PDB file of C-alpha atoms in Angstrom:
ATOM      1  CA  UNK A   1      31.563  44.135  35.121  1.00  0.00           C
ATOM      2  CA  UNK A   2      30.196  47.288  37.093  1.00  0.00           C
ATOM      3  CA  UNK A   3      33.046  46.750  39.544  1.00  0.00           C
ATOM      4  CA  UNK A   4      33.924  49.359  41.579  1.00  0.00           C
ATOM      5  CA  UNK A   5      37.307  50.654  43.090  1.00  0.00           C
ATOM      6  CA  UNK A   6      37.116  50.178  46.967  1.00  0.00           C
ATOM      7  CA  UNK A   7      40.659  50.959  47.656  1.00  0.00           C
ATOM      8  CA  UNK A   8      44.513  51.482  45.877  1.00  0.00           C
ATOM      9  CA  UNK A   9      47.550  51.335  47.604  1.00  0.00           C
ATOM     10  CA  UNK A  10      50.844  51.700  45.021  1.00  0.00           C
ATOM     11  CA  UNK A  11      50.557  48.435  43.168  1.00  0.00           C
ATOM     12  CA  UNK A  12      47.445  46.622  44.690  1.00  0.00           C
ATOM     13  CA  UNK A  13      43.890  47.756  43.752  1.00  0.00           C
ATOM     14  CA  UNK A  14      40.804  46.104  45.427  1.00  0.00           C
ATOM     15  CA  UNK A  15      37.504  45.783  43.810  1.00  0.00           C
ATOM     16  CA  UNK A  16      34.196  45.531  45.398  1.00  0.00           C
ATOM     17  CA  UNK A  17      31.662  43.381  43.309  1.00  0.00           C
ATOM     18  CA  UNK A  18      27.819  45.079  43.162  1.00  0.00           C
ATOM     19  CA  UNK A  19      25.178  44.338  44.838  1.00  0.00           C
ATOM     20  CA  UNK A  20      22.031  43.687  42.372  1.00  0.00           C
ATOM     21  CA  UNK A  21      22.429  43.895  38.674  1.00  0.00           C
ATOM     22  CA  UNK A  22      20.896  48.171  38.544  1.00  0.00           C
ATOM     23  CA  UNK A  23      24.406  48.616  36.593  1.00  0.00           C
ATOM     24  CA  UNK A  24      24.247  46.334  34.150  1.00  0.00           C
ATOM     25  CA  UNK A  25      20.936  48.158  32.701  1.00  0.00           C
ATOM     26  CA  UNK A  26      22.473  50.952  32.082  1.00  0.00           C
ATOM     27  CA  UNK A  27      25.461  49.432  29.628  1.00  0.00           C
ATOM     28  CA  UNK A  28      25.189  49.335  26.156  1.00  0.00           C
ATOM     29  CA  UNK A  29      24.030  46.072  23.901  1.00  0.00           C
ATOM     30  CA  UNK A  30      28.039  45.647  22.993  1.00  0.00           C
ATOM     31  CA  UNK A  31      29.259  45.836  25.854  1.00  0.00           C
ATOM     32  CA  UNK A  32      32.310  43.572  26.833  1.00  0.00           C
ATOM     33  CA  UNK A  33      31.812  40.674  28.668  1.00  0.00           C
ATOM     34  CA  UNK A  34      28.062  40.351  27.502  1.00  0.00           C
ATOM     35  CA  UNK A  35      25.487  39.574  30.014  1.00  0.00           C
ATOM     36  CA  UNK A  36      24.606  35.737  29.921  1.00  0.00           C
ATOM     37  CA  UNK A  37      21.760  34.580  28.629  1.00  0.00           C
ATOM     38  CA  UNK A  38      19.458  31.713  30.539  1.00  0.00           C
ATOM     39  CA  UNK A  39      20.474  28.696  28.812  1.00  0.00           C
ATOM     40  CA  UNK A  40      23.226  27.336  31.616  1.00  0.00           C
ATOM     41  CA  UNK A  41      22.576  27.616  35.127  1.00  0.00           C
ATOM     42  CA  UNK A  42      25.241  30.202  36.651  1.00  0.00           C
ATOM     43  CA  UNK A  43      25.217  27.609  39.127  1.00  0.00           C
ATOM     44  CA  UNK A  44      26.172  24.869  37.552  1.00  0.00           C
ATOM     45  CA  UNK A  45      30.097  23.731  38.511  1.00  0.00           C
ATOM     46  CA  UNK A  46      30.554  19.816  36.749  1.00  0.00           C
ATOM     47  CA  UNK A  47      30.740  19.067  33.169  1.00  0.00           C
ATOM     48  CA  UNK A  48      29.333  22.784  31.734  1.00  0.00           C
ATOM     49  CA  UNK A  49      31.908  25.043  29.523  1.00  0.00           C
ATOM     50  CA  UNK A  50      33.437  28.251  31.021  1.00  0.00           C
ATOM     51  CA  UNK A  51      31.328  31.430  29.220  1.00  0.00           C
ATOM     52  CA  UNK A  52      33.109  35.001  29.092  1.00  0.00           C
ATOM     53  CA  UNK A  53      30.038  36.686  29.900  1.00  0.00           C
ATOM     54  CA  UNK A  54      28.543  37.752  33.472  1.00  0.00           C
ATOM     55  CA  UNK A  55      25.582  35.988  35.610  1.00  0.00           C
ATOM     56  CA  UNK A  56      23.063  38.458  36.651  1.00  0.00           C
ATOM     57  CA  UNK A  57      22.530  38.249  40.259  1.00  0.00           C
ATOM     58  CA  UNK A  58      19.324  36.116  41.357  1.00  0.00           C
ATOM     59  CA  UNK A  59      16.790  38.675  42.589  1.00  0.00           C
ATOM     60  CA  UNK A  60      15.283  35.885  45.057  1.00  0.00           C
ATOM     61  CA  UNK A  61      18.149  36.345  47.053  1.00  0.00           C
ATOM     62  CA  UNK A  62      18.429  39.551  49.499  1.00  0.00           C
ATOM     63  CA  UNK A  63      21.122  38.979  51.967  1.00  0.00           C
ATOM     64  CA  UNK A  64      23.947  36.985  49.713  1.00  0.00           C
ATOM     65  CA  UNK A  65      26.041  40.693  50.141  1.00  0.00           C
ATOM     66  CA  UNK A  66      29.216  40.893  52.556  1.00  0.00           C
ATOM     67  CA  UNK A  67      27.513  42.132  55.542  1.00  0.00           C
ATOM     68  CA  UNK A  68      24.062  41.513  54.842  1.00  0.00           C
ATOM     69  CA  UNK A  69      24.266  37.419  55.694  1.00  0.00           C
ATOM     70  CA  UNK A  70      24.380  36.528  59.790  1.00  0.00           C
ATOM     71  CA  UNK A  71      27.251  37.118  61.603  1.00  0.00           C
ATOM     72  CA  UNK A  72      29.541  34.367  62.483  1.00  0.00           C
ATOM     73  CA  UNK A  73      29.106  32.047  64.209  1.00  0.00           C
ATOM     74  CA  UNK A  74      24.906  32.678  64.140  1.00  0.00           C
ATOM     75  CA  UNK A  75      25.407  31.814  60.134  1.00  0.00           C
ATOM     76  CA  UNK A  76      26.223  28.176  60.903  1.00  0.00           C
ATOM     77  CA  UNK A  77      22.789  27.156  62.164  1.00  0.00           C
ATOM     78  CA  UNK A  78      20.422  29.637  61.138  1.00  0.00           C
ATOM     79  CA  UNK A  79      19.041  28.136  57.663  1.00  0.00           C
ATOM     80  CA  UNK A  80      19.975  30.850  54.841  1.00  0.00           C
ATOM     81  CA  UNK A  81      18.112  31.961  51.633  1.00  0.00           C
ATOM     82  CA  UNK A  82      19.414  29.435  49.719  1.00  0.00           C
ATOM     83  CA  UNK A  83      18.574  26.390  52.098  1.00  0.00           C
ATOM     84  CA  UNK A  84      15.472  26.168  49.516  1.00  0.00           C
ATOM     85  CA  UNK A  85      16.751  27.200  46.677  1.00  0.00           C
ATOM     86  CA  UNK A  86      17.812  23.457  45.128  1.00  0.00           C
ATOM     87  CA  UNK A  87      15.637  20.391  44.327  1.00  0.00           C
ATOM     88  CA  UNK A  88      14.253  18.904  48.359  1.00  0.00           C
ATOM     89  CA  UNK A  89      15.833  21.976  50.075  1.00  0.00           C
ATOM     90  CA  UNK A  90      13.792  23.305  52.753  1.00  0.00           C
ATOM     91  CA  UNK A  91      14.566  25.585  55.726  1.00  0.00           C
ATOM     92  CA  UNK A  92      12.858  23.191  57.970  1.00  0.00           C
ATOM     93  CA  UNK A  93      14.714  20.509  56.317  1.00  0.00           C
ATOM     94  CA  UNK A  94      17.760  22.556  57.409  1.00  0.00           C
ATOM     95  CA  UNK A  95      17.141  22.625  60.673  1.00  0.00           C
ATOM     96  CA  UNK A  96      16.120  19.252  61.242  1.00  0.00           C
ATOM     97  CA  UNK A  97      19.522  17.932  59.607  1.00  0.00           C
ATOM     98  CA  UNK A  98      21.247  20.502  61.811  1.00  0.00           C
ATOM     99  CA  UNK A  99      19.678  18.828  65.171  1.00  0.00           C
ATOM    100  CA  UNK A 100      20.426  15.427  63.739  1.00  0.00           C
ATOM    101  CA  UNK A 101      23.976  15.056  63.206  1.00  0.00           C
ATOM    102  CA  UNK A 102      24.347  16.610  66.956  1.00  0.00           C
ATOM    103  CA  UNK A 103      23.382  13.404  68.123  1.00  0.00           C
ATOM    104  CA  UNK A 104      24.594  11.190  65.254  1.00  0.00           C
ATOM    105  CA  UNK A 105      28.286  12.679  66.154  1.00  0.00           C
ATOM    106  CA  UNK A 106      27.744  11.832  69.895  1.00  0.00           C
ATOM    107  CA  UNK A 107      27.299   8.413  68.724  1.00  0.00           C
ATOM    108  CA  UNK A 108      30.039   8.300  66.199  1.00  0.00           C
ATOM    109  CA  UNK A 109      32.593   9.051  69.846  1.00  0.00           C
ATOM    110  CA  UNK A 110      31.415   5.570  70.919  1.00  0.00           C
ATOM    111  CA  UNK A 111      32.506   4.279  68.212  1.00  0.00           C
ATOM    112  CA  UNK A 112      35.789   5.952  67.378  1.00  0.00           C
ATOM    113  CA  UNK A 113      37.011   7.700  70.542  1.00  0.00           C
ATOM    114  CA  UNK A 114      39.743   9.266  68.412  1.00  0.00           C
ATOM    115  CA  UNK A 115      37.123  11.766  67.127  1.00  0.00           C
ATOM    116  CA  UNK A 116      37.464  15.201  69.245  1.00  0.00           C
ATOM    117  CA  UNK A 117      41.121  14.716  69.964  1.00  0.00           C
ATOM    118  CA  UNK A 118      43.881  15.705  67.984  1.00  0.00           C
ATOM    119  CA  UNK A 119      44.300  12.674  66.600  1.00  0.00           C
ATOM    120  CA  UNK A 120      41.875  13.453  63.656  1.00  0.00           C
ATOM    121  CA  UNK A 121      41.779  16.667  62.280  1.00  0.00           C
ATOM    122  CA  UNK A 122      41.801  16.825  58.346  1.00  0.00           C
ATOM    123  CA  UNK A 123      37.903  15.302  57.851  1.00  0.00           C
ATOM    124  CA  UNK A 124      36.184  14.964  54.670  1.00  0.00           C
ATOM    125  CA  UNK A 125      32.500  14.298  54.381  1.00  0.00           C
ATOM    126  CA  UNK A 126      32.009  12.425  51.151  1.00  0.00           C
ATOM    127  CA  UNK A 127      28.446  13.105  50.300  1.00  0.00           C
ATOM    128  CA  UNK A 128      26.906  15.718  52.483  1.00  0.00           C
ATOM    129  CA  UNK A 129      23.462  17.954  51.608  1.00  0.00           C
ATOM    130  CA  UNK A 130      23.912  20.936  53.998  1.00  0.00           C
ATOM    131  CA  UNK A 131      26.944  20.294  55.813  1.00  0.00           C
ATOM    132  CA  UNK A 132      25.316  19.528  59.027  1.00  0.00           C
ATOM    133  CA  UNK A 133      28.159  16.898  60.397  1.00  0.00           C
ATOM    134  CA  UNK A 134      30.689  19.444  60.046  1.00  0.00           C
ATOM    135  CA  UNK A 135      28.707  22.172  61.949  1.00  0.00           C
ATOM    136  CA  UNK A 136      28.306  19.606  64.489  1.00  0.00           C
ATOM    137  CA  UNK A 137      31.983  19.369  64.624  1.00  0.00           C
ATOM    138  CA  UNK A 138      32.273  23.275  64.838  1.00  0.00           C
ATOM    139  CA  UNK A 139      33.945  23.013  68.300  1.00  0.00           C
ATOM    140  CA  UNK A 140      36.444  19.895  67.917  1.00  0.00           C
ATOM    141  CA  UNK A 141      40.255  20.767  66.615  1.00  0.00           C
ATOM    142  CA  UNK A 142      39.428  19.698  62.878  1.00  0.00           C
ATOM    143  CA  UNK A 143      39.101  21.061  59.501  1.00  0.00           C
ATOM    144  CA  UNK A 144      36.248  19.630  57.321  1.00  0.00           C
ATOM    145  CA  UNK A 145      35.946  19.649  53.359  1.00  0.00           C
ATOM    146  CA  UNK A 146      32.536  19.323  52.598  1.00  0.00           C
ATOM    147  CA  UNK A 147      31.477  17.310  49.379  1.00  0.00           C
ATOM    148  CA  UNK A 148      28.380  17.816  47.020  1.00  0.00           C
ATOM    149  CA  UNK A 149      27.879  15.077  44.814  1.00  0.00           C
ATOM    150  CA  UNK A 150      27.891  16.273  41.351  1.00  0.00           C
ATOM    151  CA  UNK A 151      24.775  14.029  40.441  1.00  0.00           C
ATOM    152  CA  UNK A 152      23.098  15.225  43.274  1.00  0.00           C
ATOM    153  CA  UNK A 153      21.095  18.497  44.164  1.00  0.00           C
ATOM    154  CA  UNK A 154      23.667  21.578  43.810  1.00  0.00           C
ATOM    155  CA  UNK A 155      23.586  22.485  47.293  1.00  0.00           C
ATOM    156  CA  UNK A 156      26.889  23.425  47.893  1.00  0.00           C
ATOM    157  CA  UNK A 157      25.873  27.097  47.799  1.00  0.00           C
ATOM    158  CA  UNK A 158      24.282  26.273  51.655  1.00  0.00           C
ATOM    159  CA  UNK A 159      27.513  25.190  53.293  1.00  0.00           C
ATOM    160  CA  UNK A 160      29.590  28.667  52.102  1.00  0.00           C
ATOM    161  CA  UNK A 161      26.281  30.511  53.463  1.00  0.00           C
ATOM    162  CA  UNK A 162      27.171  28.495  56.768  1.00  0.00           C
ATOM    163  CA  UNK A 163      30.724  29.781  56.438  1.00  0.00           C
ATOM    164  CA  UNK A 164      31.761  26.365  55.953  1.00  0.00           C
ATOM    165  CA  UNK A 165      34.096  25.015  53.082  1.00  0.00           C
ATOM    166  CA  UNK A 166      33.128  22.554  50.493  1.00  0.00           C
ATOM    167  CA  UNK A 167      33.292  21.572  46.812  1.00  0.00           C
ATOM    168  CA  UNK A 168      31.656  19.481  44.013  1.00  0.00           C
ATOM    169  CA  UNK A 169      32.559  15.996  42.761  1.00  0.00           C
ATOM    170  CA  UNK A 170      32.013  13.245  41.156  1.00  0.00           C
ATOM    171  CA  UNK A 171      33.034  10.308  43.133  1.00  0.00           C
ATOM    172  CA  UNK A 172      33.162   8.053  39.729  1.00  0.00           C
ATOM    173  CA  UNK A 173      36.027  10.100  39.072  1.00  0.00           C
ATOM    174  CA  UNK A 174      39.259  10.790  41.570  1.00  0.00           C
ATOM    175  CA  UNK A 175      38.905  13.672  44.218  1.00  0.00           C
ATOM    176  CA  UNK A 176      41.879  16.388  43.314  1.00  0.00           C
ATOM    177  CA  UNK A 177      44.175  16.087  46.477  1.00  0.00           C
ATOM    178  CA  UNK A 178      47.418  14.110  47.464  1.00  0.00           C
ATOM    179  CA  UNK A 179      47.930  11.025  48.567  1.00  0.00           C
ATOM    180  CA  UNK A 180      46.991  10.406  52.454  1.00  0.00           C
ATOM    181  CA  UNK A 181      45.069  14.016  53.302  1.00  0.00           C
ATOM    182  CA  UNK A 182      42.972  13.265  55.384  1.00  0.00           C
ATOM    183  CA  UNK A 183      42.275  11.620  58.717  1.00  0.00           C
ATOM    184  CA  UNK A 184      38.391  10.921  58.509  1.00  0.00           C
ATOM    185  CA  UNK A 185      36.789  10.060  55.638  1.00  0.00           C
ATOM    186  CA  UNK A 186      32.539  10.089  56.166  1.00  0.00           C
ATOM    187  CA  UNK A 187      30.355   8.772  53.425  1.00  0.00           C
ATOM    188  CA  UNK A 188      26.563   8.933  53.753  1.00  0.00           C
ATOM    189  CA  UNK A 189      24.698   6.832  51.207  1.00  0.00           C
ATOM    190  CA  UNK A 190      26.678   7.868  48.354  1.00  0.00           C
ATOM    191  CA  UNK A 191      26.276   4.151  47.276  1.00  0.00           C
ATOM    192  CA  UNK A 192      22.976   3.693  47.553  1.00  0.00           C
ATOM    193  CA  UNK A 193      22.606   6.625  45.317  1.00  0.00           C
ATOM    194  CA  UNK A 194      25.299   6.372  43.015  1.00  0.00           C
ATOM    195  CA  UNK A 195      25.776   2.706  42.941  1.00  0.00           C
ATOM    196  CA  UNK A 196      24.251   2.393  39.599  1.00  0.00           C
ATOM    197  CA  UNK A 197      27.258   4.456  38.103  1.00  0.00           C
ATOM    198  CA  UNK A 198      30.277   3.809  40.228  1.00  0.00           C
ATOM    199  CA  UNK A 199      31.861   0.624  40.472  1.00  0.00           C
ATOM    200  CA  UNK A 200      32.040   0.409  44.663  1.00  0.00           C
ATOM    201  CA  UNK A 201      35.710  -0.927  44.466  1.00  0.00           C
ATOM    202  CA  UNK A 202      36.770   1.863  42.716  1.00  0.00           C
ATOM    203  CA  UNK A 203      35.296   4.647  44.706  1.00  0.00           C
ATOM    204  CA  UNK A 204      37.005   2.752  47.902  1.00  0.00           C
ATOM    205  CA  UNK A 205      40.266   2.132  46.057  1.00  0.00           C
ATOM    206  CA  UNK A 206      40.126   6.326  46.038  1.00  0.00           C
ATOM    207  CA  UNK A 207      39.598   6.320  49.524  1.00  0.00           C
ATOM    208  CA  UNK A 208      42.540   4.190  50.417  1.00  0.00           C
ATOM    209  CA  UNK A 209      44.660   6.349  48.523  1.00  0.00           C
ATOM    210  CA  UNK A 210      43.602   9.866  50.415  1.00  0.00           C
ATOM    211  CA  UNK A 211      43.191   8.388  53.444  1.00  0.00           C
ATOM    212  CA  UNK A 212      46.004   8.524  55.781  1.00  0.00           C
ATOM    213  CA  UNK A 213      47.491   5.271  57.142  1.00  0.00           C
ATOM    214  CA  UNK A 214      45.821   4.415  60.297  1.00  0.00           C
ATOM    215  CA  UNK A 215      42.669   7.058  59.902  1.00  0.00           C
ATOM    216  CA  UNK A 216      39.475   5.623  59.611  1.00  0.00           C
ATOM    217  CA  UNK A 217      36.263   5.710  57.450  1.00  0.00           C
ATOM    218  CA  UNK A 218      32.772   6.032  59.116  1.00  0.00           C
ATOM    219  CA  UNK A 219      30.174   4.691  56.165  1.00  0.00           C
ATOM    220  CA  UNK A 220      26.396   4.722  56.675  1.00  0.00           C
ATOM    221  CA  UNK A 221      24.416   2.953  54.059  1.00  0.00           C
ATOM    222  CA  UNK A 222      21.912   0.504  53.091  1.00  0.00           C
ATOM    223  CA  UNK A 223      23.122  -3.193  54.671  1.00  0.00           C
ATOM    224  CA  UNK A 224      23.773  -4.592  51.155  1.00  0.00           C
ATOM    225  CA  UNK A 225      26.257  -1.765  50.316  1.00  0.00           C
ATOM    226  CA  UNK A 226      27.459  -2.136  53.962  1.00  0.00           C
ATOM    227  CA  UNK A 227      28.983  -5.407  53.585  1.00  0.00           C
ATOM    228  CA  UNK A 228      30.386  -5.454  50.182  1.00  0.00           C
ATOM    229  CA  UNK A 229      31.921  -2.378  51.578  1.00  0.00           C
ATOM    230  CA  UNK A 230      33.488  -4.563  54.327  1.00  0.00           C
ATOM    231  CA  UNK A 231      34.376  -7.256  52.101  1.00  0.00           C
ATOM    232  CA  UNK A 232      36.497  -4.947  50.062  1.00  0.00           C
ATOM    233  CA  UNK A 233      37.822  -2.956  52.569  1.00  0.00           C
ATOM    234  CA  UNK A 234      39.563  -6.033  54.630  1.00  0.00           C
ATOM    235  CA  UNK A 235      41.313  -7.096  51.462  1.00  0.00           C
ATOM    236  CA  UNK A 236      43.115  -3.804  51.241  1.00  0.00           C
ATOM    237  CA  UNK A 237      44.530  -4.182  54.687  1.00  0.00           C
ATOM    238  CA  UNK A 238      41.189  -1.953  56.598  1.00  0.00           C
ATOM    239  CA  UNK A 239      40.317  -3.347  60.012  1.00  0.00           C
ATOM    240  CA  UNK A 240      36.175  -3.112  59.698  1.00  0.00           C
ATOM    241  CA  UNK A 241      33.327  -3.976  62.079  1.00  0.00           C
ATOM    242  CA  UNK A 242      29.551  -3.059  60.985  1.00  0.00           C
ATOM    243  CA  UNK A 243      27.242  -1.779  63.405  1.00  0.00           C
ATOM    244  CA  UNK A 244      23.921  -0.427  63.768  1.00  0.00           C
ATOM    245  CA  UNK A 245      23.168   3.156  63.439  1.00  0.00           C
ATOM    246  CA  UNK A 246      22.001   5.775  66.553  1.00  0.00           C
ATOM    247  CA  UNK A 247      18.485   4.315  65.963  1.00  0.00           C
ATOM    248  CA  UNK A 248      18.656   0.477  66.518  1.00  0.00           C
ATOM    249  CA  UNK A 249      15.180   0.399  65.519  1.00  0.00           C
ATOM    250  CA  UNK A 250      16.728   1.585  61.835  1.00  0.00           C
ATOM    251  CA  UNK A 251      17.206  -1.652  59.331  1.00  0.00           C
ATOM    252  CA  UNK A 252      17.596   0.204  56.431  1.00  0.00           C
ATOM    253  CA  UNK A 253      20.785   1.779  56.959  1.00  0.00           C
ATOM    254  CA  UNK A 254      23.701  -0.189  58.555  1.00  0.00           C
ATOM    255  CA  UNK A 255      27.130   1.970  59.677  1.00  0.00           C
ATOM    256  CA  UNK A 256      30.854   0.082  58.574  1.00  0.00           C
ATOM    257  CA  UNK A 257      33.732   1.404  60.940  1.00  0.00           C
ATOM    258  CA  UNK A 258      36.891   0.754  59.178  1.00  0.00           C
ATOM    259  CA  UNK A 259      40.721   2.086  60.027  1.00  0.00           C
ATOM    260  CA  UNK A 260      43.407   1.888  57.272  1.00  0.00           C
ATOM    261  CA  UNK A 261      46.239   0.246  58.845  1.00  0.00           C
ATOM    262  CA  UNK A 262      49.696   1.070  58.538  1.00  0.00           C
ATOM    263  CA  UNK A 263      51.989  -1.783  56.562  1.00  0.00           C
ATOM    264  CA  UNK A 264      54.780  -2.510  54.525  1.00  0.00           C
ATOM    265  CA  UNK A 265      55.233  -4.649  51.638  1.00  0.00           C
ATOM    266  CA  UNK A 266      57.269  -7.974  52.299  1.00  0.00           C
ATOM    267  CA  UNK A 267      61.042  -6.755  52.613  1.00  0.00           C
ATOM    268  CA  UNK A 268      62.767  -8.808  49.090  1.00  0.00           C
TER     269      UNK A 268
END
């Protein structure tokens, strides 16, 4: 794989991956893993088979190397090369999400003061395109796992360029984690873009189950999705209001504040 030996101590050997793909032009046609050919994107991460054979670096990209990108913490908001890399990805795109969920978040305080205290610190943004609510958050005492819908534009490789953390999923499915994980679960249209392949009760039924009891759920959707949202959500036990967004001008999108409370089933 044209790895190189950076550095062996005793038992432990580390490996430094190569830059561009010069190496692999110089091995032979039977060489072992093959290169791969073009017909799955090395991209891809949902519903694609594993191959045994390696993924030529892209040569549109020039500063994906260890020390080549920005240097924390300049990497979080300046929009990297792969910002346009993915269907609607745009480095001024980038930067206008970054600017927006700065004052989206301010709002968010007014409406669950619990966010920037301790109180909430495992967050999970359920449907997020560059990872801009957790860069916002970059100075409040939490930990955010950033999601990329798996029907949606792959742009997951934008949030590890921001030194951020995320993964792929499909939210028709259940999210890999324990029971009651997080604190703050954030969901951004997910429904209005998913809603005609996941049943809503099931997706919030997942929710319930990773949320922790008494943590809340900040959706933003379309007003429809809002209140069947609500609906659900007070029959398993959530205490919900809806409100309007940061623009109260805004009547396409409608924001659901909902807490998980804490209770115990009827002693026998």
């Amino acid at each position: 794989m044209c790895y190189k030996q950076y550095a062996m101590k005793g038992d432990i050997a580390v490996w430094q991956k190569p830059l561009d793909d010069t190496c692999y032009s110089g091995r032979s046609e039977d060489a072992v893993p093959p290169i791969c050919d073009d017909s799955i994107n090395p991209d891809a991460a949902w519903y694609v088979p594993m191959r045994p054979c390696i993924a030529r670096p892209s040569p549109d990209f020039e500063h994906l190397g260890v020390g080549q990108m920005l240097k924390w913490p300049d990497r979080l908001t300046e929009a990297p090369e792969r910002s346009h890399m993915f269907s609607g990805g745009s480095e001024a795109s980038f930067r206008k999400d970054t600017q927006m969920w700065k004052g989206v978040l301010k709002y968010y305080k007014t409406l669950v003061p619990a966010l920037g205290t301790n109180k909430i610190r495992n967050v999970m943004d359920m449907n997020t395109k560059y990872g801009g609510l957790a860069a916002a958050m970059v100075k409040h005492p939490v930990w955010v796992m950033n999601v990329v819908s798996s029907y949606a534009a792959n742009s997951i490789g934008v949030i590890y360029d921001r030194g951020l953390i995320g993964t792929v999923n499909d939210w028709c499915e259940a999210f890999s984690t324990y029971p009651r994980t997080y604190d703050l679960l954030h969901v951004d249209g997910l429904f209005t873009a998913e809603s005609h392949r996941c049943d809503m009760k099931f997706v919030l039924l997942e929710m319930d189950r990773i949320l922790r009891p008494e943590g809340y759920i900040i959706m933003r959707d379309a007003p429809n999705f809002v209140q069947n949202a609500k609906i659900l959500g007070e029959a398993m036990r959530w205490k919900c209001s809806v409100h309007p967004t940061e623009d109260s001008l805004n009547k396409m999108e409608r924001l659901l504040i909902c807490q998980k409370l804490f209770w115990k089933s009827a002693q026998e």
